[in-house]
Structure formats: structure tokens, C-alpha cells
mmCIF file of C-alpha atoms and ligand atoms in Angstrom:
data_model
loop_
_atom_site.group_PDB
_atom_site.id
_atom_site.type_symbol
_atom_site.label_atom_id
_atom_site.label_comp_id
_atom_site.label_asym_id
_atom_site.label_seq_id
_atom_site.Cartn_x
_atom_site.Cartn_y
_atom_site.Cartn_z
ATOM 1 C CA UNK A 1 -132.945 -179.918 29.131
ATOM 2 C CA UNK A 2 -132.727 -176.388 27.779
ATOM 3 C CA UNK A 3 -130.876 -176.150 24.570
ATOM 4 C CA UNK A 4 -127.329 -174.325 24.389
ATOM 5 C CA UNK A 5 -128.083 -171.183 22.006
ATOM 6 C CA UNK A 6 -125.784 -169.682 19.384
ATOM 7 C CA UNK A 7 -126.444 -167.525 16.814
ATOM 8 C CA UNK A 8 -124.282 -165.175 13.773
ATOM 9 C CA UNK A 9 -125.093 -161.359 14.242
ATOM 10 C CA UNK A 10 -124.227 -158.564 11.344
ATOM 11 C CA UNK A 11 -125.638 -157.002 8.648
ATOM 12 C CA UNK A 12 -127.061 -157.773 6.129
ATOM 13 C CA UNK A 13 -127.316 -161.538 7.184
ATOM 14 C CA UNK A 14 -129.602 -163.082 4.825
ATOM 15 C CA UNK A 15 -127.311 -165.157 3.017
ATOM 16 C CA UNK A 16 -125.296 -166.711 5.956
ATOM 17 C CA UNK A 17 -123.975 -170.232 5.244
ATOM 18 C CA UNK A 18 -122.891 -169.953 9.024
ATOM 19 C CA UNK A 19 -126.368 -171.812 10.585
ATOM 20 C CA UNK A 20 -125.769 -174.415 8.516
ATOM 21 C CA UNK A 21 -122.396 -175.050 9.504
ATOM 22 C CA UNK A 22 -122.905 -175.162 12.618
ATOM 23 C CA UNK A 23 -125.810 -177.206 12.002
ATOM 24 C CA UNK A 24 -123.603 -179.526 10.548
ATOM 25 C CA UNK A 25 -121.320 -179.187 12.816
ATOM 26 C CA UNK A 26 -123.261 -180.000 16.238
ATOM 27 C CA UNK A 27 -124.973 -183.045 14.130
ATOM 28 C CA UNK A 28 -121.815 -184.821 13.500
ATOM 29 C CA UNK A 29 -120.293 -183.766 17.077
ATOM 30 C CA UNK A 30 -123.550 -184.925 18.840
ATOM 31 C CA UNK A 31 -124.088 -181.370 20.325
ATOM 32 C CA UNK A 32 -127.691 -180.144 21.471
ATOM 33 C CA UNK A 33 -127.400 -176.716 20.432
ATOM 34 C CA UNK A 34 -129.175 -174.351 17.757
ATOM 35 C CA UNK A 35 -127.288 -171.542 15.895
ATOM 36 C CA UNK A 36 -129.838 -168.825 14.514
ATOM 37 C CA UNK A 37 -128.664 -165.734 11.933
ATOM 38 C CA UNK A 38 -129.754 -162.175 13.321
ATOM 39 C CA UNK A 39 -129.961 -158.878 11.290
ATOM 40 C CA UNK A 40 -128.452 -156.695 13.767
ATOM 41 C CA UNK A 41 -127.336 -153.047 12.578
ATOM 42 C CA UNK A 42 -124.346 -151.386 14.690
ATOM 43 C CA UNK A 43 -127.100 -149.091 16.121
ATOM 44 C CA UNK A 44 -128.701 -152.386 17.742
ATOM 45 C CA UNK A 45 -125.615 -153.827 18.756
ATOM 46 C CA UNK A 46 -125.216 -153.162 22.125
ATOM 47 C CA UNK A 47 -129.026 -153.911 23.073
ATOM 48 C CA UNK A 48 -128.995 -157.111 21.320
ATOM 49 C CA UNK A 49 -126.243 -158.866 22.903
ATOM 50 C CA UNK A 50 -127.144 -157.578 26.280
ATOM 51 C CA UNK A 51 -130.559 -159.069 24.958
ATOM 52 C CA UNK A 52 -128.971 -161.946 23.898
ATOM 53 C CA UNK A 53 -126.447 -163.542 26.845
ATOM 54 C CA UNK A 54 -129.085 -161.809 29.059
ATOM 55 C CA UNK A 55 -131.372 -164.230 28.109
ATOM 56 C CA UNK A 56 -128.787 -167.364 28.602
ATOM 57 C CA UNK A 57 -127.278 -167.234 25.253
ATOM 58 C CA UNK A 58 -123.900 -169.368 25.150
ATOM 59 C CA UNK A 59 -121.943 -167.457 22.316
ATOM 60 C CA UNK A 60 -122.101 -165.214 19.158
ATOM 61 C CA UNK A 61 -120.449 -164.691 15.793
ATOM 62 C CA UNK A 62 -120.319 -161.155 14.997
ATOM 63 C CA UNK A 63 -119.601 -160.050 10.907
ATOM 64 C CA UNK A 64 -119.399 -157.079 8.811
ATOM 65 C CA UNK A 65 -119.687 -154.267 10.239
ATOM 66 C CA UNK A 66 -119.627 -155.889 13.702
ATOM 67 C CA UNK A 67 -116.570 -156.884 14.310
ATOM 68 C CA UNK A 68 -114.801 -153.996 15.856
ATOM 69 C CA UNK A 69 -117.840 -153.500 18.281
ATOM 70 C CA UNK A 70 -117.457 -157.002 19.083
ATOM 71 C CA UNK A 71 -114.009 -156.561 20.235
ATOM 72 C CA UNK A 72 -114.746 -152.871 22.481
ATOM 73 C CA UNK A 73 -117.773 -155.089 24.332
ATOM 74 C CA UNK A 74 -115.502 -158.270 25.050
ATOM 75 C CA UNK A 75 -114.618 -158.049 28.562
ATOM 76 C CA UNK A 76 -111.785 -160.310 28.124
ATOM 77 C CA UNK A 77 -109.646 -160.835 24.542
ATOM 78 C CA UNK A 78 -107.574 -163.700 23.170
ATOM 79 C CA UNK A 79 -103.543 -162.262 22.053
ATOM 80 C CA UNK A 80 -104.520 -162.754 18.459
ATOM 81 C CA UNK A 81 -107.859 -160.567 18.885
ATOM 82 C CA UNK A 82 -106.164 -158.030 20.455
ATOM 83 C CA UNK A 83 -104.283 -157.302 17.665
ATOM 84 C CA UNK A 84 -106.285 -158.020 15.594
ATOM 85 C CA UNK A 85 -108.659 -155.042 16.807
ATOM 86 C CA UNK A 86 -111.652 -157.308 15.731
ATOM 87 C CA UNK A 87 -113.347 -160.122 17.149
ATOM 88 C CA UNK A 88 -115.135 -162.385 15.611
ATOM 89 C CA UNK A 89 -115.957 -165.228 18.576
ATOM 90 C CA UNK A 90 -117.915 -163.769 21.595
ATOM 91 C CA UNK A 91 -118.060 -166.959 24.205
ATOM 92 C CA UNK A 92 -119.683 -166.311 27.992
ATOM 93 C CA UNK A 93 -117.704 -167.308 30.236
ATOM 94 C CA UNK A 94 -118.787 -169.302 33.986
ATOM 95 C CA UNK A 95 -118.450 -165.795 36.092
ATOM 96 C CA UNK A 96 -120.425 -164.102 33.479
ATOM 97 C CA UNK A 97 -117.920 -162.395 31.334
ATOM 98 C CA UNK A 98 -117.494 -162.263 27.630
ATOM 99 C CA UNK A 99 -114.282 -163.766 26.123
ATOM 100 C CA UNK A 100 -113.890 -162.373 22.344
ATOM 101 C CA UNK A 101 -111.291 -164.333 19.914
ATOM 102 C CA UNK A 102 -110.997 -164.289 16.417
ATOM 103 C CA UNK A 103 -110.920 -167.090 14.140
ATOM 104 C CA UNK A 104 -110.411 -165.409 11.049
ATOM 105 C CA UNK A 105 -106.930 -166.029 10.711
ATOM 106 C CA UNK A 106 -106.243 -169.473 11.782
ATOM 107 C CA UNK A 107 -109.551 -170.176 9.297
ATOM 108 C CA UNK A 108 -107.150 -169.139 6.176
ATOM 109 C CA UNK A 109 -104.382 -170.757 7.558
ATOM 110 C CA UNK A 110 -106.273 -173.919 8.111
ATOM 111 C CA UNK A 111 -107.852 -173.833 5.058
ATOM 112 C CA UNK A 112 -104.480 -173.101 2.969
ATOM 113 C CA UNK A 113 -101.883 -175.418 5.002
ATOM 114 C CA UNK A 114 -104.174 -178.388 5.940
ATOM 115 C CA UNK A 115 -106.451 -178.395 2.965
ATOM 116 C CA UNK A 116 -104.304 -177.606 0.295
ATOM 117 C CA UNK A 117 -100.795 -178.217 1.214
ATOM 118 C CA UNK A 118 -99.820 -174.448 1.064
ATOM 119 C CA UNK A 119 -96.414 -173.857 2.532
ATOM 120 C CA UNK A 120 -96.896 -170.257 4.031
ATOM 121 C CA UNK A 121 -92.828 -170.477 5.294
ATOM 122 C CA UNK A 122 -90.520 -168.224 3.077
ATOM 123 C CA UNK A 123 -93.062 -166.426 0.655
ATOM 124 C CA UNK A 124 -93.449 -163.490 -0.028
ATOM 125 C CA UNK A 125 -97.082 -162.383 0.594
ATOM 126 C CA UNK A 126 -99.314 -159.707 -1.227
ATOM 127 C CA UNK A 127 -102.352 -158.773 1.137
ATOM 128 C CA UNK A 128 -105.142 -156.740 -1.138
ATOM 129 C CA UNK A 129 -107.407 -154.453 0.933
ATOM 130 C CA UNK A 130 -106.599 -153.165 4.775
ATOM 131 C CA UNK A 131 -110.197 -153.669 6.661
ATOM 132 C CA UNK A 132 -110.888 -155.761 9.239
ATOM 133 C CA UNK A 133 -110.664 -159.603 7.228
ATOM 134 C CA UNK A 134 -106.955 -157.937 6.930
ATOM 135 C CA UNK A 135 -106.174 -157.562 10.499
ATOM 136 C CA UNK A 136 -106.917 -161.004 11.573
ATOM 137 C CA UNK A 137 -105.218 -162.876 8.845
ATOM 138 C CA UNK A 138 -100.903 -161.060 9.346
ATOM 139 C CA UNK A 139 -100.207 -162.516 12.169
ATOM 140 C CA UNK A 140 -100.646 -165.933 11.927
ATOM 141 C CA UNK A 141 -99.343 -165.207 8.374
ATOM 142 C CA UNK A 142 -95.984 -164.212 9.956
ATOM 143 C CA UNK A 143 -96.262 -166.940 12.439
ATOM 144 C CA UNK A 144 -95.974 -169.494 9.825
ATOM 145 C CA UNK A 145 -92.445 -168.384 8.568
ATOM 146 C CA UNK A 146 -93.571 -165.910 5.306
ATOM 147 C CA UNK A 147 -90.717 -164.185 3.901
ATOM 148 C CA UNK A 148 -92.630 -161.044 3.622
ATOM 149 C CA UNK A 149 -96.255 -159.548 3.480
ATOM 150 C CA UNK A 150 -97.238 -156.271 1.329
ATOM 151 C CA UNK A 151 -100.511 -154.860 1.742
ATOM 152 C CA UNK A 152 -101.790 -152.717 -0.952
ATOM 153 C CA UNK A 153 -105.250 -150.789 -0.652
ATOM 154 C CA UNK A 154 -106.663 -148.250 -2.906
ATOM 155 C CA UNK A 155 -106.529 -145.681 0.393
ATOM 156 C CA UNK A 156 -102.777 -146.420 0.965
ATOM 157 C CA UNK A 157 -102.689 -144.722 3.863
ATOM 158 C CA UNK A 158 -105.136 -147.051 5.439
ATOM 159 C CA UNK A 159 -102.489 -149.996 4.625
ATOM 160 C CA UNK A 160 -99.692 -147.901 5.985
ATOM 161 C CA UNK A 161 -101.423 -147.807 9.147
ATOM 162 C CA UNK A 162 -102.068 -151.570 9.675
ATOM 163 C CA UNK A 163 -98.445 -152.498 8.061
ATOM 164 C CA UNK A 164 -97.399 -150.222 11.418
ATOM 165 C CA UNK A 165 -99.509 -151.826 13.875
ATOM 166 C CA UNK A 166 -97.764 -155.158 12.667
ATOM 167 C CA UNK A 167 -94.368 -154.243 12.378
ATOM 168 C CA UNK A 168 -92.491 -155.164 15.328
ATOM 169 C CA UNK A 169 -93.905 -159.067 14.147
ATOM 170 C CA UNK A 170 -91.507 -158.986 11.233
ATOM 171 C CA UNK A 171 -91.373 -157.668 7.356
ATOM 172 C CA UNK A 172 -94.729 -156.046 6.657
ATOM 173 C CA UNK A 173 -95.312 -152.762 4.412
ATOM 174 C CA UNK A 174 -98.339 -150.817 3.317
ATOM 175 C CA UNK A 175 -98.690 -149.291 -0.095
ATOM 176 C CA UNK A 176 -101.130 -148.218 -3.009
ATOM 177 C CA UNK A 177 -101.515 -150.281 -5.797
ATOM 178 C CA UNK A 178 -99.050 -148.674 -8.360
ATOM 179 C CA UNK A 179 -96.373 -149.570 -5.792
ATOM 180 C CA UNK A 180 -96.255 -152.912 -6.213
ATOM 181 C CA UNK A 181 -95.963 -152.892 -10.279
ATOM 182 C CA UNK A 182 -92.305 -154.122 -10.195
ATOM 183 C CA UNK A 183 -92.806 -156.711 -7.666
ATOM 184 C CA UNK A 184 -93.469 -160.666 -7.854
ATOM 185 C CA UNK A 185 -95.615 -162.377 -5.236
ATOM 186 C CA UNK A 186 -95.684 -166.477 -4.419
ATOM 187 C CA UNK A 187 -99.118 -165.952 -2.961
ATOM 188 C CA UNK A 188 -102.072 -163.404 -3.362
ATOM 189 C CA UNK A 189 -104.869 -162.919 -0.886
ATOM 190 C CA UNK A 190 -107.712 -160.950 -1.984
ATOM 191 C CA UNK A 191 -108.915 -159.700 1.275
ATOM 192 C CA UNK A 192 -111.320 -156.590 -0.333
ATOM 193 C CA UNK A 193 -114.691 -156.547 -0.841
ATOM 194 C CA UNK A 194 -114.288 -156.201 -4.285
ATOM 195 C CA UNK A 195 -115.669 -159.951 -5.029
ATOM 196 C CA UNK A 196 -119.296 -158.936 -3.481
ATOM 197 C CA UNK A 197 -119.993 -156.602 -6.337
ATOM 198 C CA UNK A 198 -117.631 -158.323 -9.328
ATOM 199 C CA UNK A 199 -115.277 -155.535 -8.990
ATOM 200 C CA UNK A 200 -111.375 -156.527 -9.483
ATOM 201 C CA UNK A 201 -108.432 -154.692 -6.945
ATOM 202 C CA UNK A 202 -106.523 -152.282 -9.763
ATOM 203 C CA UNK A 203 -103.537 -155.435 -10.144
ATOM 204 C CA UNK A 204 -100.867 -154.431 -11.913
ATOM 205 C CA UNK A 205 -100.167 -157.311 -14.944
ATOM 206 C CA UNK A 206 -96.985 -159.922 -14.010
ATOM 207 C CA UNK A 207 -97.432 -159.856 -10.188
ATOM 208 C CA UNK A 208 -98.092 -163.231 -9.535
ATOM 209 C CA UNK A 209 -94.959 -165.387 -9.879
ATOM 210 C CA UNK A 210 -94.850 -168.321 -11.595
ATOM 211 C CA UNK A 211 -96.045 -171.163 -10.024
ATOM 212 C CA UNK A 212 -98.145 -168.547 -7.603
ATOM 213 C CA UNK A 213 -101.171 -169.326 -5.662
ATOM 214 C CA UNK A 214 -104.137 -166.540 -5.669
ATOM 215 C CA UNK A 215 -106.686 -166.974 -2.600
ATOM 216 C CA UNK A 216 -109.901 -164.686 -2.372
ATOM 217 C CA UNK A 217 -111.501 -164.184 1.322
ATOM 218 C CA UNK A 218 -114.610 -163.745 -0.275
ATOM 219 C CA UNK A 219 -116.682 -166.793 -1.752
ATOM 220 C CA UNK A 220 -119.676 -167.367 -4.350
ATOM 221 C CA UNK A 221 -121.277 -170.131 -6.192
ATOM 222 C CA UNK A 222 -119.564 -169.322 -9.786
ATOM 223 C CA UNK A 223 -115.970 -168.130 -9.619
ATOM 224 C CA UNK A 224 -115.032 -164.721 -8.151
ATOM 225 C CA UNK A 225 -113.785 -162.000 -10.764
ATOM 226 C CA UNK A 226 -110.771 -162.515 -8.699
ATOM 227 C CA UNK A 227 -110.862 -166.078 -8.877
ATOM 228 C CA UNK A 228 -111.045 -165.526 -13.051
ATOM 229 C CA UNK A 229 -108.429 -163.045 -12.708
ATOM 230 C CA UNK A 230 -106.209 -165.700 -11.088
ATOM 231 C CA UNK A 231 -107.056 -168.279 -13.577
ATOM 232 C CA UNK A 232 -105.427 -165.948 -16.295
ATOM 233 C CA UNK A 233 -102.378 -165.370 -14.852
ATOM 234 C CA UNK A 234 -102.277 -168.762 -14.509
ATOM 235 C CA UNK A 235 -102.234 -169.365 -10.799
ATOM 236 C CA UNK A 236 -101.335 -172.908 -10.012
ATOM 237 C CA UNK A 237 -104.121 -172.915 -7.629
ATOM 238 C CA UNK A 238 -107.390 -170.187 -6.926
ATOM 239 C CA UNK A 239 -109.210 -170.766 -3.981
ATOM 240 C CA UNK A 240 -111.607 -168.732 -2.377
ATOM 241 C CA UNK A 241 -112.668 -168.269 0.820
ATOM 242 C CA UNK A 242 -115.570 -171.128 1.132
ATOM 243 C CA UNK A 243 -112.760 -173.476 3.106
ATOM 244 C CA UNK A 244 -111.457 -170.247 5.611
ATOM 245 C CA UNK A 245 -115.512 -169.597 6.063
ATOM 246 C CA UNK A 246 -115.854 -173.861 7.603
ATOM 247 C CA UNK A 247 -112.541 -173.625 9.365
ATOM 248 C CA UNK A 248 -112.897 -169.934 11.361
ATOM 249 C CA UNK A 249 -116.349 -171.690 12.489
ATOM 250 C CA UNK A 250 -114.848 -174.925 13.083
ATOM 251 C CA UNK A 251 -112.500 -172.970 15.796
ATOM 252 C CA UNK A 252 -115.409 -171.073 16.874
ATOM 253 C CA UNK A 253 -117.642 -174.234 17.498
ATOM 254 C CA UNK A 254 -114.053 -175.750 19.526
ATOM 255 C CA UNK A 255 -114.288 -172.271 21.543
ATOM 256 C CA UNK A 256 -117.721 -172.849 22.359
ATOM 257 C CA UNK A 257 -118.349 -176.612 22.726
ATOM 258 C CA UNK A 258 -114.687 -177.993 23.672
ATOM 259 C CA UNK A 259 -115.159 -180.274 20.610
ATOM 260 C CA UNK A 260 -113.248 -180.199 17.459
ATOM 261 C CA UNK A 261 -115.739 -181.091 14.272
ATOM 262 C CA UNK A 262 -114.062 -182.560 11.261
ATOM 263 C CA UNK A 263 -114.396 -180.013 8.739
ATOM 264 C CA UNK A 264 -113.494 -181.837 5.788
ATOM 265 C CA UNK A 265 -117.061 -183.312 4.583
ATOM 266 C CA UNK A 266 -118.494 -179.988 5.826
ATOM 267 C CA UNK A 267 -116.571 -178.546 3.057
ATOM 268 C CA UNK A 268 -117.480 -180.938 0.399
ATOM 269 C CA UNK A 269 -120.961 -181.190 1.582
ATOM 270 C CA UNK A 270 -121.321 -176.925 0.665
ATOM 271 C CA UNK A 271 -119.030 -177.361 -2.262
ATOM 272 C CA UNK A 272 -121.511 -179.874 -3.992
ATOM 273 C CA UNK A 273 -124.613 -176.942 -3.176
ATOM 274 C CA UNK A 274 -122.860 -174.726 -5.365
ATOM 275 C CA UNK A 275 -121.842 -177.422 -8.085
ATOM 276 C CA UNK A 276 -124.456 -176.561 -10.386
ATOM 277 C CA UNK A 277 -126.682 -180.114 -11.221
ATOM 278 C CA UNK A 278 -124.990 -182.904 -14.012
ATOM 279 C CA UNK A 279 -127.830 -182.668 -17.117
HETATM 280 P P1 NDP B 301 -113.856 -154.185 5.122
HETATM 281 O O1 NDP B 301 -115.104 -153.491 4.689
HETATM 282 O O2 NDP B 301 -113.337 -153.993 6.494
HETATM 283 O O3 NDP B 301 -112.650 -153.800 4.107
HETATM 284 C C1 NDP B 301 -112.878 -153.794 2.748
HETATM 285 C C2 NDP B 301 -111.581 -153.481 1.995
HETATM 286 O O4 NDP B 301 -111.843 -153.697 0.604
HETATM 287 C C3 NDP B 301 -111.066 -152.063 2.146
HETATM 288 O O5 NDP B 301 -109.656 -152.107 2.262
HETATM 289 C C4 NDP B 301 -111.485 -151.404 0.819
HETATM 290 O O6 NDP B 301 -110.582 -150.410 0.379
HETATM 291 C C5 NDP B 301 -111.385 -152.570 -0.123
HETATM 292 N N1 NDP B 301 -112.237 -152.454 -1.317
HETATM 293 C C6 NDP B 301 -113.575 -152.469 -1.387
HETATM 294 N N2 NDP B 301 -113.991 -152.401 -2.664
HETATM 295 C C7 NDP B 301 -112.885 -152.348 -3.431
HETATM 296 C C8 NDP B 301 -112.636 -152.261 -4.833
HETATM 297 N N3 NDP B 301 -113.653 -152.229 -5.708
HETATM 298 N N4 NDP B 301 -111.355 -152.223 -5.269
HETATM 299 C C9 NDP B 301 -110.324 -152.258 -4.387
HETATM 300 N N5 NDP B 301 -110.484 -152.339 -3.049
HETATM 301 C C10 NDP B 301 -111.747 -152.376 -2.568
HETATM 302 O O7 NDP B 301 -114.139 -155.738 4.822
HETATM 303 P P2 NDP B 301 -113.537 -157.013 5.581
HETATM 304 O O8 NDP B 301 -112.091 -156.802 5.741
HETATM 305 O O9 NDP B 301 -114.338 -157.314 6.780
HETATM 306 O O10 NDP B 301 -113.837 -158.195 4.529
HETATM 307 C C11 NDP B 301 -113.131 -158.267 3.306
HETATM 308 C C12 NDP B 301 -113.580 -159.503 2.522
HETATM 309 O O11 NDP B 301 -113.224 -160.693 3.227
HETATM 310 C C13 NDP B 301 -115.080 -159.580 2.284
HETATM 311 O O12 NDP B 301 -115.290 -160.054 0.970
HETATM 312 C C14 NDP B 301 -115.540 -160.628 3.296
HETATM 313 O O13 NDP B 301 -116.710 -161.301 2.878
HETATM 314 C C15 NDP B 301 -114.341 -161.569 3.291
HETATM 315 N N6 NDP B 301 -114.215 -162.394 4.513
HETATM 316 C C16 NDP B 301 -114.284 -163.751 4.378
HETATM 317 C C17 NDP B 301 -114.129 -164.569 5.469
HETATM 318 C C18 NDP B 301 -114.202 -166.051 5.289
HETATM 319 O O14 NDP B 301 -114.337 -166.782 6.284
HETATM 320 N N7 NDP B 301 -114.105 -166.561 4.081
HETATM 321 C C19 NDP B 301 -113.907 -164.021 6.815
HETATM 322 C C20 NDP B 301 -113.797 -162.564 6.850
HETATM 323 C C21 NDP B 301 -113.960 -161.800 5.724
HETATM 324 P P3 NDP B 301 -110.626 -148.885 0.948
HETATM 325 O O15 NDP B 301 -109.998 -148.952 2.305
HETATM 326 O O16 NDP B 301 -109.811 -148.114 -0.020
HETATM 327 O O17 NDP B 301 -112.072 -148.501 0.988
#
């Protein structure tokens, strides 16, 4: 019997935890199915999926910088990718079409609710950055119950535009960093790029609240300057995004296969990679 392919497209790719996931994944679900990572520029895009389903592909991840082109070649979208304007899930369908979802979201929710115990309901939220990670995640944010979500971004205009996409959902703003000096956060989501090159978001001191939880999107084996940043505040707990990275594939894989995978020794199993070795 032929096997069911999957693979992750974007670019760069190189360091992709996502094959073994899945991997992971289709071992403990009993799936026969392989999941490959593909360098594919935006340029490319188009070619290689055609390439790709074409061929009897079953579905794709798409990442940075795909996501958006992901979305315009979906033939069919899922509410939350629609808003989202990014899609991160490309599944073909039994007449041929291309359904496009996006996991993000319900990843970080996962991730902060089921994992950690992280009431969402009733705080107020600070988003950092306004790209695409950004887009997926306010909605099921406001879905949950939070009081209120800022999103600050170093082009506030860009945040403006995104708070106004997600307005008529409930109490979102955009603003530029110096905004949000006189203002106290239960929860802080780091959803810039900042991480990948050590660089910290220009936080104003004494935004966290006390007893606040700080959460980067981004993940590494050592602590993210965010993460560190956190820990100084004193954060009562800094996560990063290693959990939201197994749970947005976990809904992916339940997209594809129809079977949930248990994502909790999936995260302890990549969790003890990165531990460095007792001496
Ligand atoms: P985008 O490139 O779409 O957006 C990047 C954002 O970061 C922009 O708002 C940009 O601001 C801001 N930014 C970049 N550098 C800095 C800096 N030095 N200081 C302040 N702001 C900065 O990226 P995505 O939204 O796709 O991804 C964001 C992060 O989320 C990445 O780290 C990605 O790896 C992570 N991610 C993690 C996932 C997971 O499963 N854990 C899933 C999805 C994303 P400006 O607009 O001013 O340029």
C-alpha cells in the first residue's frame, strides 16, 4: 500500500522540529504516513504544491513566509483561517480541493489552558508584534473570555490595522510601544521575531502585573532573551512556544488523519533534547 505523504514547506526549513513530530505522532497513533521538510521560497510556491498534491500528496504545513500564500491558494477556508488571513494546514480534500485551516491559535491556547492551567477568561492581554503568528492567535484569545488584548508593534500602524480587523470580536487596540508605559498586563505574549536573533521588544519596565505570566511564540534550546526578560520581572510562569509548536501540529495531524495524538510525552520527549546532559 502506498504511503499517505505529508510534508512542512517554508523557508528557511532546516531546523524544523515539525518531521519529528509528526513522526512521533503517526508512531504512537499507528499511522502509515511520512512527513518530509521542503525549502520552498515564495517564488516556488505555487509550482511546488501543484507539484506536490499533483503527485498524490495528502496535506502540507506551510511557515514563514508562506502562510499568507497558503491561505490565497486554499480553495476552501476554515472561519478561524479566514480571519486569520493565514493558513497554516493545507488538507486535500475527496473532490480534489484544498481545505486551508490554521492551527496556530488553538496551539497557544492548548498549550496555555490544558498544559499549564492558564485561565485566559478576564485578563487583560498584551500581544507584542502584528505579523502573521499575531493574526491567528486574537480570536481564540477573545473566545476564551479575556478582558482585553493590546497589541503593540514597533510599526504601530501595522497593529492598528489588525486591532481593526478584530474589532467587532470584542476589546482589542493597536499601539506603539511607548503607549503602553502606564499599563499593567496579567499575561504577555511575545509574538515577534525578536527571539530568533536575541533581540528584546522595546518593554517598557512595570508592565507585567504581579503574579503575570509571560509566553514567547518563539522557542530555543536555552531560554529566549524574552524568556530572561520574563524571569526578571518575575513572571510567575515563562513559557515559550515549544508546547504551541506540538499542539498546532497535533490539530494539524487530527485535520489530516481523523486521529487525535496525545501530545503530552511528545512534549516531554523534545523538552529532554534540549535539556542539556546531567555530568
Ligand atoms: P512575522 O514576520 O509575520 O512578524 C514579525 C513581527 O515581529 C513584526 O510585527 C515585527 O515588527 C516584529 N519584530 C521583528 N523583530 C523585532 C524586534 N527586534 N523588536 C520588536 N519587534 C520585532 O512573523 P510571525 O508572526 O509569523 O512569527 C512571529 C514569531 O512567532 C516567530 O518567532 C515565529 O517563530 C513564532 N511562531 C511560533 C509558533 C509556534 O508554534 N510556537 C507558530 C507561529 C509562529 P514590525 O512589523 O515593526 O517589523
Amino acid at each position: 500500500m502506498a504511503i499517505d505523504r505529508y510534508a512542512v514547506f517554508g523557508h528557511p526549513i532546516g531546523h524544523s522540529k515539525s518531521p519529528l513530530i509528526h513522526g512521533l505522532f503517526a508512531e504512537q497513533t499507528r499511522q502509515h504516513m511520512s512527513y518530509t521538510a521542503e525549502d520552498v521560497t515564495p517564488a516556488d510556491f505555487s509550482t511546488t504544491i501543484n507539484q506536490f498534491f499533483g503527485s498524490g500528496g495528502r496535506g502540507l504545513n506551510c511557515t514563514v513566509p508562506l502562510k499568507e500564500l497558503a491561505w490565497q491558494a486554499a480553495d476552501r477556508l476554515s472561519s478561524r483561517a479566514q480571519r486569520a488571513k493565514a493558513v497554516n494546514t493545507l488538507a486535500i480534500q475527496a473532490d480534489g480541493t484544498l481545505f486551508g485551516d490554521n492551527t496556530d491559535g488553538i496551539g497557544l491556547l492548548n498549550d496555555l489552558t490544558k498544559n499549564h492551567d492558564v485561565a485566559i477568561a478576564n485578563q487583560r492581554i498584551l500581544i507584542l508584534g502584528a505579523g502573521g503568528a499575531t493574526r491567528g492567535i486574537i480570536a481564540p484569545l477573545i473566545e476564551q473570555g479575556a478582558a482585553s488584548i493590546v497589541i503593540a508593534n514597533r510599526t504601530s500602524e501595522k497593529a492598528d490595522t489588525i486591532a481593526n480587523e478584530f474589532i467587532d470580536l470584542g476589546n482589542v487596540t493597536g499601539c506603539g510601544y511607548p503607549a503602553i508605559a502606564d499599563r499593567r498586563f496579567d499575561l504577555i505574549i511575545n509574538a515577534t521575531s525578536a527571539s530568533l536573533t536575541g533581540d528584546l521588544p522595546p518593554l517598557p519596565p512595570r508592565v507585567l502585573a504581579d503574579d503575570g505570566i509571560c509566553y514567547d511564540l518563539a522557542y530555543a534550546d536555552k531560554p529566549t532573551t524574552f524568556i530572561d526578560w520574563a524571569n526578571r520581572q518575575g513572571a510567575r510562569l515563562a513559557l515559550d512556544g515549544l508546547g504551541m509548536l506540538v499542539e498546532q501540529a497535533a490539530e494539524a495531524f487530527y485535520i489530516w488523519r481523523h486521529v487525535r495524538p496525545d501530545t503530552e510525552p511528545v512534549i516531554r520527549q523534545l523538552n529532554e533534547r534540549r535539556r542539556p546532559p546531567v555530568a
